[in-house]
Short mmCIF file of C-alpha atoms in Angstrom, two decimals:
data_model
loop_
_atom_site.label_atom_id
_atom_site.label_comp_id
_atom_site.label_asym_id
_atom_site.label_seq_id
_atom_site.Cartn_x
_atom_site.Cartn_y
_atom_site.Cartn_z
CA UNK A 1 48.46 100.13 100.35
CA UNK A 2 50.99 102.38 98.66
CA UNK A 3 54.67 102.59 99.41
CA UNK A 4 56.67 105.80 99.31
CA UNK A 5 58.25 106.22 95.91
CA UNK A 6 61.80 106.30 97.25
CA UNK A 7 64.23 105.49 94.45
CA UNK A 8 66.03 102.20 94.74
CA UNK A 9 69.74 102.67 95.39
CA UNK A 10 71.96 100.84 92.96
CA UNK A 11 75.75 100.65 92.68
CA UNK A 12 76.72 98.06 90.09
CA UNK A 13 79.90 97.31 88.16
CA UNK A 14 78.74 96.52 84.61
CA UNK A 15 82.10 96.13 82.91
CA UNK A 16 85.74 96.13 83.91
CA UNK A 17 88.59 96.33 81.41
CA UNK A 18 92.12 97.58 80.82
CA UNK A 19 91.88 100.72 78.75
CA UNK A 20 95.63 101.14 78.35
CA UNK A 21 98.80 99.55 79.68
CA UNK A 22 102.45 100.09 78.99
CA UNK A 23 105.80 98.89 80.26
CA UNK A 24 109.16 100.41 79.45
CA UNK A 25 112.62 99.41 80.61
CA UNK A 26 114.82 101.96 78.82
CA UNK A 27 118.05 100.92 80.54
CA UNK A 28 117.78 97.15 80.16
CA UNK A 29 119.76 94.96 80.17
CA UNK A 30 122.40 97.05 82.01
CA UNK A 31 119.95 97.83 84.84
CA UNK A 32 119.84 94.12 85.74
CA UNK A 33 123.51 94.23 86.77
CA UNK A 34 123.06 97.10 89.24
CA UNK A 35 123.40 96.30 92.94
CA UNK A 36 121.89 99.56 94.23
CA UNK A 37 118.54 99.53 96.03
CA UNK A 38 115.84 100.80 93.62
CA UNK A 39 113.60 103.78 94.43
CA UNK A 40 109.91 103.38 93.65
CA UNK A 41 107.51 106.21 92.86
CA UNK A 42 103.77 105.64 92.43
CA UNK A 43 101.27 108.08 90.97
CA UNK A 44 97.51 107.51 91.13
CA UNK A 45 94.81 109.36 89.25
CA UNK A 46 91.05 108.84 88.97
CA UNK A 47 89.03 110.20 86.05
CA UNK A 48 85.32 109.83 85.42
CA UNK A 49 82.62 110.89 83.03
CA UNK A 50 78.94 110.27 82.53
CA UNK A 51 78.08 107.91 79.67
CA UNK A 52 74.32 108.20 80.00
CA UNK A 53 71.83 108.72 82.79
CA UNK A 54 73.00 106.74 85.85
CA UNK A 55 75.92 105.17 83.92
CA UNK A 56 79.47 106.32 84.61
CA UNK A 57 82.89 105.51 83.18
CA UNK A 58 85.68 105.52 85.78
CA UNK A 59 89.38 105.14 84.99
CA UNK A 60 92.02 104.44 87.62
CA UNK A 61 95.49 105.26 86.28
CA UNK A 62 98.40 103.81 88.23
CA UNK A 63 101.90 104.78 87.13
CA UNK A 64 104.93 103.22 88.78
CA UNK A 65 108.45 104.42 88.11
CA UNK A 66 111.44 102.59 89.52
CA UNK A 67 114.91 104.09 89.37
CA UNK A 68 118.30 102.65 90.17
CA UNK A 69 120.62 105.52 90.98
CA UNK A 70 119.58 108.13 88.39
CA UNK A 71 118.53 105.68 85.68
CA UNK A 72 115.00 104.44 85.12
CA UNK A 73 114.82 100.68 85.66
CA UNK A 74 111.22 100.54 84.50
CA UNK A 75 108.09 102.58 84.04
CA UNK A 76 104.76 100.78 84.16
CA UNK A 77 101.37 102.39 83.60
CA UNK A 78 97.97 100.73 83.79
CA UNK A 79 94.64 102.40 83.12
CA UNK A 80 92.06 100.11 84.69
CA UNK A 81 88.56 101.17 83.70
CA UNK A 82 85.03 100.27 84.60
CA UNK A 83 81.48 101.11 83.65
CA UNK A 84 79.27 101.58 86.71
CA UNK A 85 75.54 101.97 87.17
CA UNK A 86 74.86 104.36 90.03
CA UNK A 87 71.24 105.27 90.70
CA UNK A 88 69.06 106.48 93.55
CA UNK A 89 71.76 108.48 95.33
CA UNK A 90 71.97 112.24 95.80
CA UNK A 91 74.78 114.16 94.07
CA UNK A 92 77.15 114.04 97.04
CA UNK A 93 76.69 110.30 97.49
CA UNK A 94 77.13 109.71 93.76
CA UNK A 95 80.35 111.74 93.72
CA UNK A 96 81.62 109.72 96.69
CA UNK A 97 80.81 106.42 94.96
CA UNK A 98 82.60 107.59 91.79
CA UNK A 99 85.59 108.97 93.71
CA UNK A 100 86.04 106.23 96.32
CA UNK A 101 84.04 103.05 95.79
CA UNK A 102 84.59 102.72 92.03
CA UNK A 103 88.40 103.11 92.21
CA UNK A 104 88.45 100.76 95.20
CA UNK A 105 86.72 98.14 93.03
CA UNK A 106 89.17 98.73 90.15
CA UNK A 107 92.36 98.81 92.22
CA UNK A 108 92.89 95.05 92.75
CA UNK A 109 92.73 94.50 88.99
CA UNK A 110 95.22 97.31 88.32
CA UNK A 111 97.50 95.97 91.05
CA UNK A 112 97.53 92.51 89.49
CA UNK A 113 98.16 93.89 85.98
CA UNK A 114 101.15 95.92 87.24
CA UNK A 115 102.63 92.93 89.05
CA UNK A 116 102.24 90.79 85.93
CA UNK A 117 103.79 93.38 83.60
CA UNK A 118 106.74 94.02 85.91
CA UNK A 119 107.40 90.28 86.24
CA UNK A 120 107.21 89.79 82.47
CA UNK A 121 109.70 92.66 82.17
CA UNK A 122 112.26 90.61 84.07
CA UNK A 123 111.89 92.26 87.47
CA UNK A 124 110.65 90.83 90.79
CA UNK A 125 106.86 91.14 91.25
CA UNK A 126 105.78 94.60 92.33
CA UNK A 127 102.98 94.52 94.87
CA UNK A 128 101.54 98.01 95.06
CA UNK A 129 100.44 98.79 98.61
CA UNK A 130 96.72 99.19 99.31
CA UNK A 131 95.41 102.72 98.78
CA UNK A 132 93.12 104.73 101.05
CA UNK A 133 90.77 106.22 98.46
CA UNK A 134 88.67 107.78 101.25
CA UNK A 135 91.65 109.92 102.30
CA UNK A 136 92.47 110.82 98.69
CA UNK A 137 88.85 111.87 98.08
CA UNK A 138 88.75 113.95 101.28
CA UNK A 139 91.96 115.73 100.26
CA UNK A 140 90.55 116.39 96.78
CA UNK A 141 87.34 117.84 98.28
CA UNK A 142 89.36 120.10 100.62
CA UNK A 143 91.41 121.37 97.66
CA UNK A 144 88.23 122.13 95.69
CA UNK A 145 86.73 123.93 98.68
CA UNK A 146 89.91 126.00 99.17
CA UNK A 147 89.94 126.92 95.46
CA UNK A 148 86.28 127.95 95.63
CA UNK A 149 86.97 130.13 98.68
CA UNK A 150 89.98 131.69 96.97
CA UNK A 151 87.89 132.44 93.87
CA UNK A 152 85.23 134.25 95.95
CA UNK A 153 87.89 136.45 97.58
CA UNK A 154 88.97 137.86 94.22
#
């Protein structure tokens, strides 16, 4: 009795670590005396590369900038990284896992690191809202498709 040689699907987080983190409060301590409501800006970026066959390095960069009036209260950046084993999937599925599932696994760790850094910087904890990585991935794929169509028109 022989079974079909269908590859076993594997999505495994081998290692998670902080690749880089920084916190700056260029206008402290004066910013602590301000009574104005702060404005928060969040920027997310996902980068990935292949380390070896079926092994991928994914970095989720979360940058938060908070301003009071026109002055920066603080800037916090965390690069949460992970090494993932992804095997047995076709190219489209692998790209989806790298673009959606891997950052989704990394995000809670980045969120906690940001909250901790901001608190240690003398500010109230910053709880970054959950992120819809599916929507971000879909938007990225639409942009790539539009760029490819534009390139064929030229």
